[in-house]
Each structure stands twice: as C-alpha cells, then as structure tokens.
mmCIF file of C-alpha atoms and ligand atoms in Angstrom:
data_model
loop_
_atom_site.group_PDB
_atom_site.id
_atom_site.type_symbol
_atom_site.label_atom_id
_atom_site.label_comp_id
_atom_site.label_asym_id
_atom_site.label_seq_id
_atom_site.Cartn_x
_atom_site.Cartn_y
_atom_site.Cartn_z
ATOM 1 C CA MET K 945 0.070 0.104 -0.227
ATOM 2 C CA ASP K 946 1.153 3.605 -0.919
ATOM 3 C CA VAL K 947 1.981 5.909 1.768
ATOM 4 C CA ASP K 948 0.416 9.517 1.030
ATOM 5 C CA LEU K 949 4.099 10.890 2.918
ATOM 6 C CA SER K 950 2.395 14.478 2.456
ATOM 7 C CA ARG K 951 0.298 13.859 5.914
ATOM 8 C CA LEU K 952 3.038 13.091 7.312
ATOM 9 C CA GLU K 953 4.930 16.174 7.596
ATOM 10 C CA PRO K 954 2.465 18.157 9.879
ATOM 11 C CA VAL K 955 2.493 15.000 12.484
ATOM 12 C CA LEU K 956 6.136 16.024 12.994
ATOM 13 C CA ASP K 957 5.857 20.024 12.926
ATOM 14 C CA HIS K 958 3.800 19.400 15.806
ATOM 15 C CA TYR K 959 6.915 18.421 18.114
ATOM 16 C CA ASP K 960 10.596 19.550 18.685
ATOM 17 C CA LYS K 961 13.153 17.622 16.988
ATOM 18 C CA GLY K 962 15.146 15.186 19.699
ATOM 19 C CA ASP K 963 11.766 15.445 22.157
ATOM 20 C CA GLY K 964 12.072 11.719 22.605
ATOM 21 C CA SER K 965 9.110 12.492 25.517
ATOM 22 C CA ALA K 966 6.999 12.773 22.880
ATOM 23 C CA LEU K 967 7.098 9.185 21.096
ATOM 24 C CA ILE K 968 3.903 8.563 22.635
ATOM 25 C CA HIS K 969 1.719 11.282 21.641
ATOM 26 C CA ALA K 970 3.261 11.777 18.120
ATOM 27 C CA LEU K 971 2.805 7.575 17.243
ATOM 28 C CA GLN K 972 -0.253 8.653 18.314
ATOM 29 C CA ASP K 973 -1.287 11.303 15.981
ATOM 30 C CA LEU K 974 0.154 9.092 13.184
ATOM 31 C CA GLN K 975 -1.928 6.118 13.766
ATOM 32 C CA ALA K 976 -4.808 9.338 13.640
ATOM 33 C CA THR K 977 -3.482 10.442 10.374
ATOM 34 C CA TYR K 978 -3.047 7.143 8.611
ATOM 35 C CA ARG K 979 -5.407 4.876 10.710
ATOM 36 C CA TYR K 980 -2.013 2.721 11.879
ATOM 37 C CA LEU K 981 1.284 2.730 11.811
ATOM 38 C CA PRO K 982 3.179 2.958 8.724
ATOM 39 C CA ALA K 983 6.739 1.760 8.405
ATOM 40 C CA GLU K 984 7.778 4.886 7.013
ATOM 41 C CA GLY K 985 5.805 6.860 9.748
ATOM 42 C CA VAL K 986 7.657 5.000 12.619
ATOM 43 C CA LYS K 987 10.788 5.511 10.894
ATOM 44 C CA ALA K 988 10.560 9.382 10.474
ATOM 45 C CA ILE K 989 9.328 9.494 14.015
ATOM 46 C CA SER K 990 12.139 7.921 15.652
ATOM 47 C CA GLU K 991 14.372 10.271 13.522
ATOM 48 C CA HIS K 992 12.837 13.855 13.940
ATOM 49 C CA LEU K 993 12.781 13.135 18.111
ATOM 50 C CA GLN K 994 15.999 10.905 17.578
ATOM 51 C CA VAL K 995 14.766 8.011 19.526
ATOM 52 C CA PRO K 996 16.273 4.589 18.732
ATOM 53 C CA LEU K 997 13.982 2.968 16.064
ATOM 54 C CA ALA K 998 13.861 -0.471 18.133
ATOM 55 C CA ARG K 999 11.998 1.959 21.136
ATOM 56 C CA ALA K 1000 9.952 3.510 18.903
ATOM 57 C CA TYR K 1001 8.845 -0.146 17.774
ATOM 58 C CA ALA K 1002 8.507 -1.207 20.951
ATOM 59 C CA ALA K 1003 6.052 1.486 21.645
ATOM 60 C CA ALA K 1004 4.078 0.843 18.914
ATOM 61 C CA THR K 1005 3.637 -3.129 19.790
ATOM 62 C CA PHE K 1006 3.153 -2.887 23.095
ATOM 63 C CA TYR K 1007 0.024 -0.495 23.106
ATOM 64 C CA LYS K 1008 -2.986 -2.151 21.383
ATOM 65 C CA ALA K 1009 -4.105 1.046 20.339
ATOM 66 C CA PHE K 1010 -1.426 1.051 17.705
ATOM 67 C CA SER K 1011 -1.561 -1.093 14.692
ATOM 68 C CA LEU K 1012 1.257 -1.791 12.153
ATOM 69 C CA GLU K 1013 -1.071 -3.035 9.526
ATOM 70 C CA PRO K 1014 -4.000 -0.649 7.853
ATOM 71 C CA GLN K 1015 -7.308 -0.580 9.126
ATOM 72 C CA GLY K 1016 -10.564 -0.554 8.039
ATOM 73 C CA ARG K 1017 -12.337 3.061 8.615
ATOM 74 C CA THR K 1018 -14.344 1.630 11.289
ATOM 75 C CA LEU K 1019 -12.833 -0.468 13.902
ATOM 76 C CA ILE K 1020 -14.553 -3.077 15.617
ATOM 77 C CA GLN K 1021 -13.596 -4.803 18.794
ATOM 78 C CA VAL K 1022 -16.325 -7.823 20.370
ATOM 79 C CA CYS K 1023 -14.559 -7.641 24.039
ATOM 80 C CA LYS K 1024 -13.386 -11.314 25.120
ATOM 81 C CA GLY K 1025 -13.190 -11.162 28.706
ATOM 82 C CA THR K 1026 -13.924 -13.031 30.703
ATOM 83 C CA ALA K 1027 -18.069 -11.682 31.630
ATOM 84 C CA CYS K 1028 -18.080 -11.106 27.427
ATOM 85 C CA HIS K 1029 -16.981 -14.315 26.656
ATOM 86 C CA VAL K 1030 -19.541 -16.358 28.844
ATOM 87 C CA ARG K 1031 -22.911 -14.336 27.748
ATOM 88 C CA GLY K 1032 -21.719 -14.968 24.331
ATOM 89 C CA ALA K 1033 -18.889 -12.912 23.141
ATOM 90 C CA GLN K 1034 -17.299 -15.964 20.702
ATOM 91 C CA LEU K 1035 -21.392 -16.046 19.304
ATOM 92 C CA LEU K 1036 -21.058 -12.289 18.460
ATOM 93 C CA GLU K 1037 -17.418 -12.782 16.957
ATOM 94 C CA ASP K 1038 -18.286 -15.464 14.361
ATOM 95 C CA GLU K 1039 -21.433 -13.873 13.348
ATOM 96 C CA LEU K 1040 -19.183 -10.717 12.565
ATOM 97 C CA CYS K 1041 -16.952 -12.357 10.892
ATOM 98 C CA ARG K 1042 -19.790 -14.455 9.152
ATOM 99 C CA ALA K 1043 -20.952 -11.007 7.699
ATOM 100 C CA LEU K 1044 -17.832 -9.180 6.646
ATOM 101 C CA ASP K 1045 -16.236 -12.346 5.558
ATOM 102 C CA ILE K 1046 -13.077 -11.786 7.374
ATOM 103 C CA GLU K 1047 -11.122 -13.046 9.749
ATOM 104 C CA VAL K 1048 -10.233 -11.552 13.746
ATOM 105 C CA GLY K 1049 -7.570 -8.851 12.858
ATOM 106 C CA GLY K 1050 -8.684 -8.787 9.393
ATOM 107 C CA THR K 1051 -10.239 -5.832 7.348
ATOM 108 C CA THR K 1052 -12.754 -5.955 4.215
ATOM 109 C CA LYS K 1053 -11.690 -6.097 0.884
ATOM 110 C CA ASP K 1054 -12.776 -2.210 0.779
ATOM 111 C CA GLN K 1055 -11.594 -0.656 3.806
ATOM 112 C CA ASP K 1056 -14.360 0.082 5.293
ATOM 113 C CA TYR K 1057 -14.048 -2.611 8.400
ATOM 114 C CA THR K 1058 -11.755 -4.507 10.704
ATOM 115 C CA VAL K 1059 -12.611 -6.977 13.024
ATOM 116 C CA LYS K 1060 -10.552 -6.864 16.249
ATOM 117 C CA THR K 1061 -10.840 -8.749 19.800
ATOM 118 C CA VAL K 1062 -10.075 -6.918 23.553
ATOM 119 C CA ASN K 1063 -9.207 -7.897 27.005
ATOM 120 C CA CYS K 1064 -11.798 -6.622 29.395
ATOM 121 C CA VAL K 1065 -12.633 -2.867 28.965
ATOM 122 C CA GLY K 1066 -14.439 -2.571 32.622
ATOM 123 C CA ALA K 1067 -17.816 -2.336 31.397
ATOM 124 C CA CYS K 1068 -18.455 -6.360 32.585
ATOM 125 C CA ALA K 1069 -22.175 -5.154 33.447
ATOM 126 C CA MET K 1070 -22.934 -4.432 29.528
ATOM 127 C CA ALA K 1071 -21.491 -8.091 28.641
ATOM 128 C CA PRO K 1072 -21.400 -9.146 26.472
ATOM 129 C CA LEU K 1073 -20.204 -6.122 24.235
ATOM 130 C CA VAL K 1074 -19.068 -4.954 21.003
ATOM 131 C CA ILE K 1075 -17.417 -1.274 20.215
ATOM 132 C CA ILE K 1076 -18.210 -0.106 16.938
ATOM 133 C CA GLY K 1077 -16.237 2.692 16.418
ATOM 134 C CA GLU K 1078 -16.034 4.754 19.321
ATOM 135 C CA LYS K 1079 -19.898 3.481 20.125
ATOM 136 C CA TYR K 1080 -20.335 0.863 22.671
ATOM 137 C CA HIS K 1081 -23.360 -1.796 22.366
ATOM 138 C CA GLY K 1082 -23.658 -3.471 25.441
ATOM 139 C CA LYS K 1083 -25.304 -6.913 25.891
ATOM 140 C CA ALA K 1084 -25.454 -7.358 22.318
ATOM 141 C CA LYS K 1085 -27.343 -9.750 20.189
ATOM 142 C CA ALA K 1086 -25.565 -11.500 17.064
ATOM 143 C CA THR K 1087 -29.436 -10.950 14.984
ATOM 144 C CA ARG K 1088 -28.763 -7.430 15.754
ATOM 145 C CA LEU K 1089 -24.766 -7.045 14.951
ATOM 146 C CA THR K 1090 -25.568 -6.501 11.045
ATOM 147 C CA LYS K 1091 -27.663 -4.060 12.158
ATOM 148 C CA LEU K 1092 -25.320 -2.403 13.708
ATOM 149 C CA VAL K 1093 -22.679 -2.746 11.553
ATOM 150 C CA THR K 1094 -24.629 -0.817 8.728
ATOM 151 C CA GLU K 1095 -25.742 2.189 11.121
ATOM 152 C CA ALA K 1096 -22.070 2.762 11.849
ATOM 153 C CA GLN K 1097 -21.239 2.660 8.128
ATOM 154 C CA GLN K 1098 -23.801 5.233 7.658
ATOM 155 C CA VAL K 1099 -22.490 7.178 10.278
ATOM 156 C CA SER K 1100 -18.721 6.894 8.896
ATOM 157 C CA LYS K 1101 -20.110 7.992 5.208
ATOM 158 C CA GLY K 1102 -22.131 10.887 7.154
ATOM 159 C CA GLY K 1103 -25.502 9.894 8.627
ATOM 160 C CA SER K 1104 -27.347 9.981 11.587
ATOM 161 C CA ASP K 1105 -26.093 8.706 14.558
ATOM 162 C CA ASP K 1106 -28.870 8.550 16.993
ATOM 163 C CA GLU K 1107 -29.354 5.327 18.335
ATOM 164 C CA ALA K 1108 -27.450 3.034 20.468
HETATM 165 S S1 FES S 2527 -15.099 -8.745 30.101
HETATM 166 FE FE1 FES S 2527 -15.658 -7.377 28.172
HETATM 167 S S2 FES S 2527 -16.376 -5.670 29.277
HETATM 168 FE FE2 FES S 2527 -15.529 -6.918 31.257
#
C-alpha cells in the first residue's frame, strides 16, 4: 500500500526535534492520521525525535491501540474478557466475521471494517460488549450485529448517529 507522505509532515511539525518524551503522542497522531502506523512514519518519528527505531517499535507493538497493519475506516472490537466470553462473545465474533467475510484481525476488502478482539474494557455489566467505532453496544446480540454495522457505516459516511 502506498503511503501519502505529505500527511506525515504536519505530524512531525507538531513536535520539537529531539524530544523523545513525545514518542507516544507522536505515534498516536500518526495512528490518527493513517489509521495505522506505516513503517515510513515510525522511522520518520524515530529520526525526528531522535529515539532509537527499536524503541519506537517497542512502543508501537506494546500498546493495543496501535496497529502496524492498515485498518478499516470503522474498527469493530469484540470484548473477549471473562464476563463477555461467558455471555456469548464467541458467537458475536463468529457472526461478525461471517457477515463481513474476514478473519479476526482482518480488514474488509473495501477497507470499511476491521474486526479485533480486546480484553476486558471494564464494562462487564454490559456484557457481551461490542465496540463499533467509538460506540459501546452492551448486551449485544448476534442477530442485531448486521444492523449495528450498517448503522456505523452510515454514520462514518455522514449519516445520523442517533440510535444505539
Ligand atoms: S469482560 Fe467484557 S467488559 Fe469486562
């Protein structure tokens, strides 16, 4: 995948040269800009902040919020913590992957969706939980997932965001 490097400059300009303490923030900006951490961007940040490339990659791989692979416009996260697991998280994951025709961790061909699993996010009372984009969907049911995903797509393409 070609990376539009012109979008990298504003990220770098935001941080002082040699300011290694800004590594995580710079990686967050990079992730927000590209929806993942392109190798060219990680290298440029490492050079700009004068942080060893190995340290930049250590941070990039340590935090689950970062991805080294391109991600879809909408991230769908299925909680696989214990409470969600015992309340049917596997069924939700299976249904999502079947409906979108991808494996967990994968991205749809049109780059619209990426499905990932996460550990407990601290909302066990809502189990089983699916997070679509920024929105938490508690007591999620496999039969409603397709509708929720379609709604999320409409929101990301400029539609209404009224309903949970
Ligand atoms: S186990 Fe899913 S939110 Fe806690």
